[in-house]
XYZ file of C-alpha atoms in Angstrom:
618
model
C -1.399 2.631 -3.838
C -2.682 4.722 -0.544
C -5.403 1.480 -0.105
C -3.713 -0.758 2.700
C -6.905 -2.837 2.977
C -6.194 -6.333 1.528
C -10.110 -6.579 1.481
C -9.965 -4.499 -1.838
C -8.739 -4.867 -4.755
C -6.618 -2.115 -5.788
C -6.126 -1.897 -9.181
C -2.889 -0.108 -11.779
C -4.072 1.008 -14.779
C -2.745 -0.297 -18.092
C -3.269 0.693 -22.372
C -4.587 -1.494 -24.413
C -3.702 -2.898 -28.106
C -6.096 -0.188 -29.515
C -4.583 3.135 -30.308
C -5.673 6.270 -31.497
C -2.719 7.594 -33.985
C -2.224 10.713 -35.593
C 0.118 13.769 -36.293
C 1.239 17.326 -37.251
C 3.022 18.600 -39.731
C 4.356 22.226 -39.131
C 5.514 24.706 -41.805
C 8.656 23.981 -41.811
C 7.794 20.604 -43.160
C 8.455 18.428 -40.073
C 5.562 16.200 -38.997
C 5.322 14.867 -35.487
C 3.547 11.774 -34.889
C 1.120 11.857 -31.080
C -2.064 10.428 -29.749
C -5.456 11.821 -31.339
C -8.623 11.035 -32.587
C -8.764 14.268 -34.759
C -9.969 14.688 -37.907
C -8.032 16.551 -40.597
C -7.454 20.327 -40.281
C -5.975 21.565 -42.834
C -2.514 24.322 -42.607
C -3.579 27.295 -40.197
C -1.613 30.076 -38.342
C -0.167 28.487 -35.007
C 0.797 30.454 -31.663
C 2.240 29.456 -28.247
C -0.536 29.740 -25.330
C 2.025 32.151 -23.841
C 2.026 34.736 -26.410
C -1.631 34.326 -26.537
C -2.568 35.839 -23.218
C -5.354 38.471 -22.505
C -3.250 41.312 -20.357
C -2.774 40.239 -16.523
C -3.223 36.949 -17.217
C -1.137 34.378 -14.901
C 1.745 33.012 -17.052
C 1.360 29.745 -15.802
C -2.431 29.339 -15.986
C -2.035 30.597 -19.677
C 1.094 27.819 -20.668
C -1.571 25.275 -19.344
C -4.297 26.896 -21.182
C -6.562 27.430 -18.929
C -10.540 27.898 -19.233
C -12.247 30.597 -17.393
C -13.867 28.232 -14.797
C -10.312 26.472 -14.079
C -8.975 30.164 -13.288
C -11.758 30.975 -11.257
C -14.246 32.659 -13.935
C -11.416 34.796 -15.612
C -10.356 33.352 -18.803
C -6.570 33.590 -19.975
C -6.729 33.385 -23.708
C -7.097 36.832 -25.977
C -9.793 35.660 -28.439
C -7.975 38.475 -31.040
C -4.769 36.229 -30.565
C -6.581 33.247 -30.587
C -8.982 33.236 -33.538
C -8.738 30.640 -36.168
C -5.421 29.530 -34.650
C -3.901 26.140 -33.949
C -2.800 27.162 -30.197
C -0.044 24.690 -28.394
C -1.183 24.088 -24.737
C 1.398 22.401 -21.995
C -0.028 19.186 -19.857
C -0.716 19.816 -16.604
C -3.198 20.498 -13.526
C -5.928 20.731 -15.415
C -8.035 18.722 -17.451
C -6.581 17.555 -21.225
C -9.941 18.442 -22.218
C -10.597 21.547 -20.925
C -7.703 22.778 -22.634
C -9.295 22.166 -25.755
C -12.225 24.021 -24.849
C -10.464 27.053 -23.569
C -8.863 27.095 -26.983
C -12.053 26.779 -28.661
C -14.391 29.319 -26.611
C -11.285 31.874 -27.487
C -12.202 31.023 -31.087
C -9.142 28.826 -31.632
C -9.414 25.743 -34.333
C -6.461 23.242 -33.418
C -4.252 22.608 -30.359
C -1.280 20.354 -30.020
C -0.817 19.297 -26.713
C 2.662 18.576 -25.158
C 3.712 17.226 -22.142
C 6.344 18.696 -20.001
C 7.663 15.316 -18.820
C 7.338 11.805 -19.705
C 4.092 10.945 -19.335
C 1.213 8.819 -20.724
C 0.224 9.697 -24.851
C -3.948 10.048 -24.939
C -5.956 9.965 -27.083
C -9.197 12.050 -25.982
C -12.223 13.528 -27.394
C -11.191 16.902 -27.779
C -13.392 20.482 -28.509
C -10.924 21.319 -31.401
C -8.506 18.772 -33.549
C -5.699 17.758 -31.278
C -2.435 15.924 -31.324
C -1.166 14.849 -27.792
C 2.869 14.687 -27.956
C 5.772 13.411 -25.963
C 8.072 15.873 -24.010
C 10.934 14.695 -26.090
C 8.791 16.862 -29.009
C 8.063 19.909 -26.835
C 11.477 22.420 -27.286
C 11.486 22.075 -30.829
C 7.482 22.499 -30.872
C 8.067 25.399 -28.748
C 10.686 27.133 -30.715
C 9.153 26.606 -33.791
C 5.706 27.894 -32.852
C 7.498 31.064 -31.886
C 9.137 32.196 -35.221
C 7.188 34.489 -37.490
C 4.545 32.950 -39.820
C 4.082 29.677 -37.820
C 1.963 27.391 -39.609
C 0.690 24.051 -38.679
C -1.473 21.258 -39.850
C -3.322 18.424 -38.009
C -3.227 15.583 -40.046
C -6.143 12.945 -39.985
C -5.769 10.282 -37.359
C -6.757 6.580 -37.226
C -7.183 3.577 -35.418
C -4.351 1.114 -34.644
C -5.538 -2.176 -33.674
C -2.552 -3.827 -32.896
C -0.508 -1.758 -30.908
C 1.977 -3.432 -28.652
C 0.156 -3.791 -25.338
C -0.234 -4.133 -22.176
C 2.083 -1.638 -20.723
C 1.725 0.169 -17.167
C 0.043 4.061 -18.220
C 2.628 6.251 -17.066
C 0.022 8.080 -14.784
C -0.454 4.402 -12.818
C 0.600 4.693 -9.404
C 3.804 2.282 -8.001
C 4.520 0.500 -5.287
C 5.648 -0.001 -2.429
C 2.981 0.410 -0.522
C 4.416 2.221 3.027
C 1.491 1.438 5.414
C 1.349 -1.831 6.950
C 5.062 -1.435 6.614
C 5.728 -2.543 3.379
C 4.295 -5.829 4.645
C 1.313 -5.757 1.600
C 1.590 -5.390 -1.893
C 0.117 -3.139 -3.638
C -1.368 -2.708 -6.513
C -3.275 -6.101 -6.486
C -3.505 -6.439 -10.532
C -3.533 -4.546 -13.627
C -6.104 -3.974 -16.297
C -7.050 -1.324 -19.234
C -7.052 2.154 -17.757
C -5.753 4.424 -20.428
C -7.735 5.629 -23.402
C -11.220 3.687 -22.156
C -14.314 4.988 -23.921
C -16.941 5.242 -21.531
C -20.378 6.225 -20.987
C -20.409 9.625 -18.924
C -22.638 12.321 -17.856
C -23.551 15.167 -20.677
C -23.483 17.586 -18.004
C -19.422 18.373 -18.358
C -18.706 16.552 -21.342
C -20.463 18.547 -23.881
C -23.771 16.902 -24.242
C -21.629 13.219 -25.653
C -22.869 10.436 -23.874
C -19.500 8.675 -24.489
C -15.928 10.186 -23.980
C -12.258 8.716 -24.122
C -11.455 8.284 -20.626
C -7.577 7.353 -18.508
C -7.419 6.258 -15.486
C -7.290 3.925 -12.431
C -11.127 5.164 -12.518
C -11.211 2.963 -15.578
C -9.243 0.011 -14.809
C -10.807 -0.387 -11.605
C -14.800 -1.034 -13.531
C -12.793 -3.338 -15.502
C -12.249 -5.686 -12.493
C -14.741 -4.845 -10.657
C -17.278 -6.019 -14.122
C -15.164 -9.047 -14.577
C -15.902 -10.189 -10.698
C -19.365 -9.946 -11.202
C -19.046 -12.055 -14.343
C -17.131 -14.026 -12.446
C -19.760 -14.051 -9.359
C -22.392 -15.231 -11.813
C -20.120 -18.175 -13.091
C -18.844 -19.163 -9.583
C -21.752 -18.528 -6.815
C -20.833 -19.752 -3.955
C -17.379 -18.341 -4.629
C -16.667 -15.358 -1.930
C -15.616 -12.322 -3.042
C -11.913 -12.814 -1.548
C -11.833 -16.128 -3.835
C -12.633 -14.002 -7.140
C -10.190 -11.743 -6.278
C -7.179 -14.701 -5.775
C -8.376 -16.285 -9.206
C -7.932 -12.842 -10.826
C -5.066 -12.404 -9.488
C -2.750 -15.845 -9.103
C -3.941 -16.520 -13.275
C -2.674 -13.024 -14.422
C 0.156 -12.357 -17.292
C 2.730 -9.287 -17.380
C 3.005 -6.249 -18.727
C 5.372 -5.283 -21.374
C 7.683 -2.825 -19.816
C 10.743 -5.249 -19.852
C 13.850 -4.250 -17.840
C 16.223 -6.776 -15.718
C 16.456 -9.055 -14.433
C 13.964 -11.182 -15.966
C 10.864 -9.002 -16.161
C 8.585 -11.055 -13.677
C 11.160 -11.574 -10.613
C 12.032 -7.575 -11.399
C 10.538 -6.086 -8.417
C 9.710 -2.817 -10.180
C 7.658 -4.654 -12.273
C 5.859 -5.949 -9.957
C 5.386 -2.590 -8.221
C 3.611 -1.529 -11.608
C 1.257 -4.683 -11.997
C 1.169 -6.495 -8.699
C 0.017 -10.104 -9.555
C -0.010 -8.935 -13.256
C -2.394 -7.986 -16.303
C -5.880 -9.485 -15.703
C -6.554 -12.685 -18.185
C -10.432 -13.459 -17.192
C -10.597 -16.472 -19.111
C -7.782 -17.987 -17.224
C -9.370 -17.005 -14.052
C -12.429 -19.147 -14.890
C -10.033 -22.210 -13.867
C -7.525 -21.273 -10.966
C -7.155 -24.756 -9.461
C -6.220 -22.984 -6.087
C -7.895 -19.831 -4.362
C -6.238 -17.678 -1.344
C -9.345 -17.148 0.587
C -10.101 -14.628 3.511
C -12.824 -13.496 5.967
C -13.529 -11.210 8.607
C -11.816 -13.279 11.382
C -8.399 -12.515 8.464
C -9.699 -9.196 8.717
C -9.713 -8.129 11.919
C -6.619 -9.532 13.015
C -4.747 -7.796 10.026
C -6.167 -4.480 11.718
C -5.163 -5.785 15.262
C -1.698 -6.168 13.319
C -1.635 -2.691 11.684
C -3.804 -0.302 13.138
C -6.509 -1.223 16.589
C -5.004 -0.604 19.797
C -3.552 -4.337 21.047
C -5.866 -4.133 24.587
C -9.289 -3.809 22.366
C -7.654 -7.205 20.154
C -6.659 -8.905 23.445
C -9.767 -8.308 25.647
C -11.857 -9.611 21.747
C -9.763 -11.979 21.921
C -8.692 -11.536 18.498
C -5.414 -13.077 17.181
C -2.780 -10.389 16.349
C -1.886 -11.157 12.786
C 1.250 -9.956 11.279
C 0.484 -8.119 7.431
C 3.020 -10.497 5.795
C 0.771 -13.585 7.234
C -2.493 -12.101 5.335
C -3.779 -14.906 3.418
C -3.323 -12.921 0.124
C -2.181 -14.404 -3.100
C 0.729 -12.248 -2.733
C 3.893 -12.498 -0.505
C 5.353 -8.940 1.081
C 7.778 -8.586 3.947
C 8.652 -4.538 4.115
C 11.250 -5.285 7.028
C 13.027 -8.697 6.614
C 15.321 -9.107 9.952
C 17.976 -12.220 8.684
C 14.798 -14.798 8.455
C 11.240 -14.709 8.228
C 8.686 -17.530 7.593
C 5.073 -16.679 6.379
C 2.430 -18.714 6.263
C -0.504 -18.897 3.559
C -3.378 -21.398 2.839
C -5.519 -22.613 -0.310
C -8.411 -24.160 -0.966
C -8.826 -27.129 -4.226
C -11.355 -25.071 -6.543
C -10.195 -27.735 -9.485
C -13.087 -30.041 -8.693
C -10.656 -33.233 -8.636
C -8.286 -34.330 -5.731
C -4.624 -32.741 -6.807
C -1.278 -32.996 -5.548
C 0.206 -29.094 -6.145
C 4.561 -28.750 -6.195
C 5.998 -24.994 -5.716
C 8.279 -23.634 -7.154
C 10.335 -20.297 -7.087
C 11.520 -18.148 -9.438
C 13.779 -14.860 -8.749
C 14.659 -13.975 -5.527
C 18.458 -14.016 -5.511
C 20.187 -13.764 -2.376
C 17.835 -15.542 -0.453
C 17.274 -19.261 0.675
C 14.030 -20.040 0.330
C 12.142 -23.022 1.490
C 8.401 -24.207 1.165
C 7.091 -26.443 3.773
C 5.676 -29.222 2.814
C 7.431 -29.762 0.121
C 3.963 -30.651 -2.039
C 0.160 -30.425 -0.771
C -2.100 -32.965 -1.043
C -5.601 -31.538 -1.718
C -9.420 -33.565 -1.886
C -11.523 -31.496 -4.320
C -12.644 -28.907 -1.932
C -9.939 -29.143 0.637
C -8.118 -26.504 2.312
C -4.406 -26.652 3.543
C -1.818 -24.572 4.817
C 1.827 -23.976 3.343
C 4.884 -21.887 4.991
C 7.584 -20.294 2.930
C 10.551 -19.468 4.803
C 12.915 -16.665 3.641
C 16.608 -16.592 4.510
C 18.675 -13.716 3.519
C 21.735 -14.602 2.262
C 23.782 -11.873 0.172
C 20.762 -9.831 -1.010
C 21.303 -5.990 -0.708
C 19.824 -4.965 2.664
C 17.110 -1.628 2.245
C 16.579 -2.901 -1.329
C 13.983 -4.787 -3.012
C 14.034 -8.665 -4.410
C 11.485 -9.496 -6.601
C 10.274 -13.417 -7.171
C 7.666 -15.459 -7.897
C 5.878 -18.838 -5.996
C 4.956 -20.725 -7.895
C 2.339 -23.746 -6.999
C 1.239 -26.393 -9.942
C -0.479 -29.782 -10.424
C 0.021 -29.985 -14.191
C -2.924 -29.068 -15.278
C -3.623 -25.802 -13.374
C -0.843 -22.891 -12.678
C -1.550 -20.516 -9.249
C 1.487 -17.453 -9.532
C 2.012 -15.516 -6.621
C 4.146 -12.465 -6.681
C 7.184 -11.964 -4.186
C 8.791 -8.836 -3.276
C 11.375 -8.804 -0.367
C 13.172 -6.151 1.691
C 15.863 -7.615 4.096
C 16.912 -4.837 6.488
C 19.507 -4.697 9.415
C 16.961 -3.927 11.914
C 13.193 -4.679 12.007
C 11.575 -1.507 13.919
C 7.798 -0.078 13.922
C 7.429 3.281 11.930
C 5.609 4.511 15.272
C 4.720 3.436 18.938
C 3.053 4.930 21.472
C 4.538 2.691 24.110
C 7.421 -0.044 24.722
C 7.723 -2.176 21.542
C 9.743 -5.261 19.958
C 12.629 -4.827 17.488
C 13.729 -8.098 15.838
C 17.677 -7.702 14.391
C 19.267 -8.433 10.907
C 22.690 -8.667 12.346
C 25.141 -9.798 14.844
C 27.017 -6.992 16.982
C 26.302 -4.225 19.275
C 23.239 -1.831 19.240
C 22.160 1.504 20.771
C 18.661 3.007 21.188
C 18.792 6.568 21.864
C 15.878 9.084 23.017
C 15.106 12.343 21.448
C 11.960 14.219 22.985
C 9.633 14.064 24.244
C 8.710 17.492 22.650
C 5.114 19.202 23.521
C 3.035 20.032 20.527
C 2.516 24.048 20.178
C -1.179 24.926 18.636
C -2.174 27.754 16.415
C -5.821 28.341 16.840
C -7.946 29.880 13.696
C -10.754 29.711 11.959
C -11.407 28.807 8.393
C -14.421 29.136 5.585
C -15.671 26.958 3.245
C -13.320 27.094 0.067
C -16.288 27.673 -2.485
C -14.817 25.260 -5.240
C -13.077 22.994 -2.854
C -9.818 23.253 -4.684
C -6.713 23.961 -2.840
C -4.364 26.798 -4.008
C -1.949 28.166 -1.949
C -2.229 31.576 -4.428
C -5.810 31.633 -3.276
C -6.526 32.852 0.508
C -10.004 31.663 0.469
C -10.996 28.776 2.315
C -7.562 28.397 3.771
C -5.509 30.088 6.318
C -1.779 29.965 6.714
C 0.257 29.946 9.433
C 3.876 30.237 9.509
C 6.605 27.749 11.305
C 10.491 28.450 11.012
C 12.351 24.867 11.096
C 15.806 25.181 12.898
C 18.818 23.320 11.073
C 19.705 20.165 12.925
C 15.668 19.656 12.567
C 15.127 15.166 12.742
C 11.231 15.275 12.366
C 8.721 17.676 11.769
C 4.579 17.140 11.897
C 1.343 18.700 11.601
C -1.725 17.374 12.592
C -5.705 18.618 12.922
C -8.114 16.706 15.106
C -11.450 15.743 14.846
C -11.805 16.537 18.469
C -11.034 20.109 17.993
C -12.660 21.559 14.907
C -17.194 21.918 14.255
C -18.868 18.118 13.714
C -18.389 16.836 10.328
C -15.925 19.771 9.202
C -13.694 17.658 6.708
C -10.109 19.872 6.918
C -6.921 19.234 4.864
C -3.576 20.569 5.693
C -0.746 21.195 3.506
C 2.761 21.912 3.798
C 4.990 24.591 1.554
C 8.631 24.991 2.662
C 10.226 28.360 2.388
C 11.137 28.023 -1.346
C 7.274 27.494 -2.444
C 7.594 23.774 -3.190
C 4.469 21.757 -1.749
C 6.740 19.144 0.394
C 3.899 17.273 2.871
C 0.169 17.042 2.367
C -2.754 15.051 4.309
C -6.264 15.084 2.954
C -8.230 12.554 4.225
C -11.912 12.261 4.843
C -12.103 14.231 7.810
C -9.994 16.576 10.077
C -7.658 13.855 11.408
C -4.762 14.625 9.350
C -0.995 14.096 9.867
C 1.596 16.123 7.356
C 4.862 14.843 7.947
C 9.011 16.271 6.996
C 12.167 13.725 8.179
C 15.127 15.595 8.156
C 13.651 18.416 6.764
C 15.726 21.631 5.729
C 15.812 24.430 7.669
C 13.610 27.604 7.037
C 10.514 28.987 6.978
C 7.499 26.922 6.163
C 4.061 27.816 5.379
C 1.327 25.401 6.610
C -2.127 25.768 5.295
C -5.350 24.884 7.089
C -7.736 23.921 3.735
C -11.493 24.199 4.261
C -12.785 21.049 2.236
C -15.802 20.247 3.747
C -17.662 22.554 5.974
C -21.040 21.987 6.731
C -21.351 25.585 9.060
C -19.530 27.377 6.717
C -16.823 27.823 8.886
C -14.935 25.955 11.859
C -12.585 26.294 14.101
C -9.157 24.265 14.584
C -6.053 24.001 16.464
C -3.409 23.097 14.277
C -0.520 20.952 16.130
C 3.061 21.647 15.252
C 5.562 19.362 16.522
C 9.617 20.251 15.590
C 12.113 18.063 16.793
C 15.872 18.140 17.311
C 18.420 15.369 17.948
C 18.257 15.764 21.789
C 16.786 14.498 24.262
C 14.599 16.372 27.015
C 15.128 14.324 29.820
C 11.332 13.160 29.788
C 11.746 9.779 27.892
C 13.754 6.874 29.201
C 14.644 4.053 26.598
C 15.810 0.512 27.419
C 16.761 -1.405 24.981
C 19.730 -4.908 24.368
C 23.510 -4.011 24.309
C 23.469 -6.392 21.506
C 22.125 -7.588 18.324
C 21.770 -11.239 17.045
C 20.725 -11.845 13.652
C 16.776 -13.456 13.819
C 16.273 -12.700 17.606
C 13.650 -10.167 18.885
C 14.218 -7.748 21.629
C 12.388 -5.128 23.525
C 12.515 -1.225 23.296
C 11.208 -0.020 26.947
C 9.782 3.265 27.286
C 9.451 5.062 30.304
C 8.254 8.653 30.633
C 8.130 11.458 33.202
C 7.260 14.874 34.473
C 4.519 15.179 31.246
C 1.513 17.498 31.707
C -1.905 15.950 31.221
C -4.101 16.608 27.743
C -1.261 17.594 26.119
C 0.305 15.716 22.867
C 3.879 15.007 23.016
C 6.319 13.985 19.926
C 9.939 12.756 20.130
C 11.653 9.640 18.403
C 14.288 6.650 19.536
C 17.510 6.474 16.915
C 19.463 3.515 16.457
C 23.355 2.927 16.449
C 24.937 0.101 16.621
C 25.677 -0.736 12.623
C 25.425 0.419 8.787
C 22.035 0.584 7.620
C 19.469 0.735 10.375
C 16.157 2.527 10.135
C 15.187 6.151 10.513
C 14.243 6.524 14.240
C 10.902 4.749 15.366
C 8.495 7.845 15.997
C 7.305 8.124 19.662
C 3.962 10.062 20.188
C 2.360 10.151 23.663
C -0.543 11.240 24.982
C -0.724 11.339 28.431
């Protein structure tokens, strides 16, 4: 859900009411049913991966059974240990597949697969007969595989055809989406990801020209083929209008839970408008439409500097006032009224009433109270949210919806009311807008200046990032004090060879990988709030480097709870719930071309945001 752009449509991943079914039955007589495909293998010796190691091998590349390529051209499995085996292999880092293989190239003839948490059942093509199984299976699997004369037969699988479906794959990512501030929701819809057969390249898949497939790699074609069918039915239909029929005549998943499933905002953080039906689509009766002009002023709202949108004169939109056929508001201060428009696709006049379901502790009121729409005609609606008793910091889920009797449009609704409205990060003075009536404080901490650690790195040959693996990366070391608010690491584009692509990642002192940035270039940004103290290792990851090698200067900022005496904030001596104020900045005694980091906390009342970050670059 890292795709902010409400020009795509980002798309969860879902299963499907086919199922690939099978088991295994171990010597001790207890059978254990998983995903497969696998044809039957009849009773043959069975070992744990991790008493099947060649000696030296890495105890955690051998649990996850790995081949010799994934280890970097060493293989981990003793073909003596191995041979004519059924070998059980944990989920995890690498391929499902390749697992298989590294059992079969060590001469092994089954492999049950278990995951280590809950996790998505699959049903893949494997190099050897395979049962996938739950986590819930794993200990006894485990223990079992480890007595003497461990036996174990793979039982012959077969195809369900009416498995309960759709659910969200467990590998789908969730929302909320945290750019734009919460103020978009994504995913935009749901559609078969998991278990997909699908035409690939030989080259890697063992000369098939087909292979069982999971992913949101899958579920995306899905759309993306239906739009097109969609595009041939609809012509003159733009491709924002496909999208809003997709999306406004979708169904739910099946994953249940309260309240009602489709006001449950965790729901709707799974399937975002819901499970694609394309037949329904053919006949929305309304579209949410966009352009560029809805575009660009979304970016002026989220991410172009306000002096290039003023002197284009392009309209600042706010990302809750994106004419999507979804309603988000990240930051709820008391009220908020958005605004949305649709066009009559029905072909007849129609006269369209909303209605909403969900939301609880809010008052919420569409203007008008019914639209009037010519066959063609476009018109704009409000919907005004009042927060009432809803749970501030929390989630409320809902649904609009608008109907002329004969055609349905659902929108999805998820809410966040919060005591005080406040931007994630300025870089100047800014507007607050409050969720409460009382006093307020606005505090400075910084401005701190950035300290660099210059290096060079090399091209990682395989372009995989391991932190066991010095090449292509170099480390450098940063000890976090206690009392640490905010801590951040950045590259620049400005500062390492033209078109090096760089990634950075952050380790803290107990090995655990706690901040990571690996965009498409060297502008990255790792960030820690309140991060325990200690020593952290930050690595500089050659991705991309078309000399070879490039230099950097990797920025570390640390910052305390004090203030340095170099930032001056303004701000009301009061709060009123609804009303907008003004944060002034004000800085001094700051050295040219250098990057300073500090933050402005808030006091005044229970629940207010982290502090709005404050970078400057003077």
């Amino acid at each position: 859900v890292a795709h902010p752009s409400p020009w795509i449509t980002t798309v969860a991943a879902g299963t499907h009411n086919r199922d690939g079914q099978g088991s295994v039955t171990l010597g001790n007589g207890v059978t254990y049913v998983g995903a497969s495909v696998a044809a039957a293998l009849a009773a043959k010796p069975l070992i744990d991966s991790t008493a099947a190691g060649l000696p030296g091998a890495d105890p955690a590349a051998l649990a996850l059974c790995f081949t010799a390529a994934d280890n970097g051209g060493t293989p981990v499995l003793d073909p003596a240990k191995v041979a004519g085996k059924v070998v059980v292999c944990d989920r995890g880092v690498t391929a499902r597949t390749d697992k298989s293989l590294a059992v079969q190239t060590a001469g092994g003839v089954g492999m049950i697969l278990l995951n280590t948490s809950a996790n998505s059942l699959n049903a893949d093509l494997h190099s050897v007969p395979t049962v996938h199984l739950q986590n819930t299976d794993r200990p006894a699997v485990k223990a079992y595989a480890a007595t003497a004369g461990a036996s174990a037969a793979i039982n012959a699988a077969s195809l369900v055809y009416n498995a309960a479906a759709p659910f969200t794959a467990a590998f789908s990512s969730r929302g909320p989406l945290l750019a734009a501030g919460g103020d978009l929701l994504k995913p935009d819809i749901i559609a078969p990801g998991q278990d997909i057969i699908a035409a690939v390249s030989p080259i890697g898949y063992n000369g098939r020209l087909f292979d069982s497939l999971s992913g949101t790699s899958m579920s995306s074609p899905h759309v993306a083929g239906l739009a097109a069918l969609m595009k041939e039915l609809k012509p003159s239909w733009s491709p924002m209008a496909i999208k809003s029929a997709l999306m406004t005549t979708a169904g739910d998943v099946l994953d249940g839970g309260t309240p009602a499933p489709e006001t449950n905002p965790v729901l709707i953080f799974r399937q975002g408008a819901g499970h694609v039906r394309p037949n329904s689509a053919a006949a929305p009766g309304l579209v949410f439409d966009s352009n560029f002009a809805d575009w660009l002023g979304f970016l002026c709202g989220t991410q172009l500097p306000t002096s290039f949108c003023t002197s284009a004169g392009v309209p600042v939109l706010d990302a809750s006032n994106f004419n999507a056929p979804s309603i988000a508001i990240g930051d709820l201060a008391g009220v908020q009224t958005v605004t949305r428009r649709v066009t009559n696709v029905g072909g007849n006049p129609a006269t369209y009433t909303p209605s909403v379901a969900g939301l609880a502790g809010f008052n919420v009121v569409v203007s008008p109270a019914t639209l009037q729409l010519a066959a063609g005609e476009t018109k704009s609606f409000t919907v005004r949210f009042t927060r009432t008793a809803a749970a501030l910091n929390s989630y409320t889920g809902g649904q609009l919806r608008l109907s002329d009797g004969s055609h349905t449009a659902r929108v999805p609704v998820v809410v966040r009311p919060v005591a005080l409205a406040a931007p994630l990060q300025a870089s100047g003075s800014y507007s607050v807008t409050f969720g409460y009536d009382g006093p307020f404080t606005a505090t400075a901490r910084g401005l701190i200046p950035a300290v660099l650690t210059a290096g060079t790195v090399a091209q990682d040959p395989d372009q995989t990032f391991d932190p066991a693996d010095p090449t292509g990366t170099v480390a450098v070391q940063v000890v976090i004090p206690a009392g640490t608010s905010y801590a951040r690491f950045s590259l620049f584009d400005a500062d390492v060879a033209a078109g090096a692509d760089m990634d950075v990642y952050v380790y803290n002192s107990a090995g655990t990988l706690v901040a990571g940035s690996g965009g498409g270039s060297s502008a990255e940004e790792a960030n820690l709030l309140n991060p325990a103290a200690g020593t952290y290792t930050v690595f500089v990851h050659g991705w991309g480097l078309p000399a070879g090698t490039s230099p950097f200067k990797l920025h570390a900022w640390v910052l305390g709870t004090t203030a340095a005496g170099n930032l001056t904030v303004t701000a009301p001596a009061s709060a009123t719930t609804g009303q907008s104020g003004t944060i002034g900045l004000a800085t001094s005694g700051l050295t040219a071309g250098v990057k300073y980091l500090g933050s402005v906390a808030y006091g005044g009342a229970a629940g207010l945001p982290n502090p709005t970050i404050i970078s400057i670059n003077p």
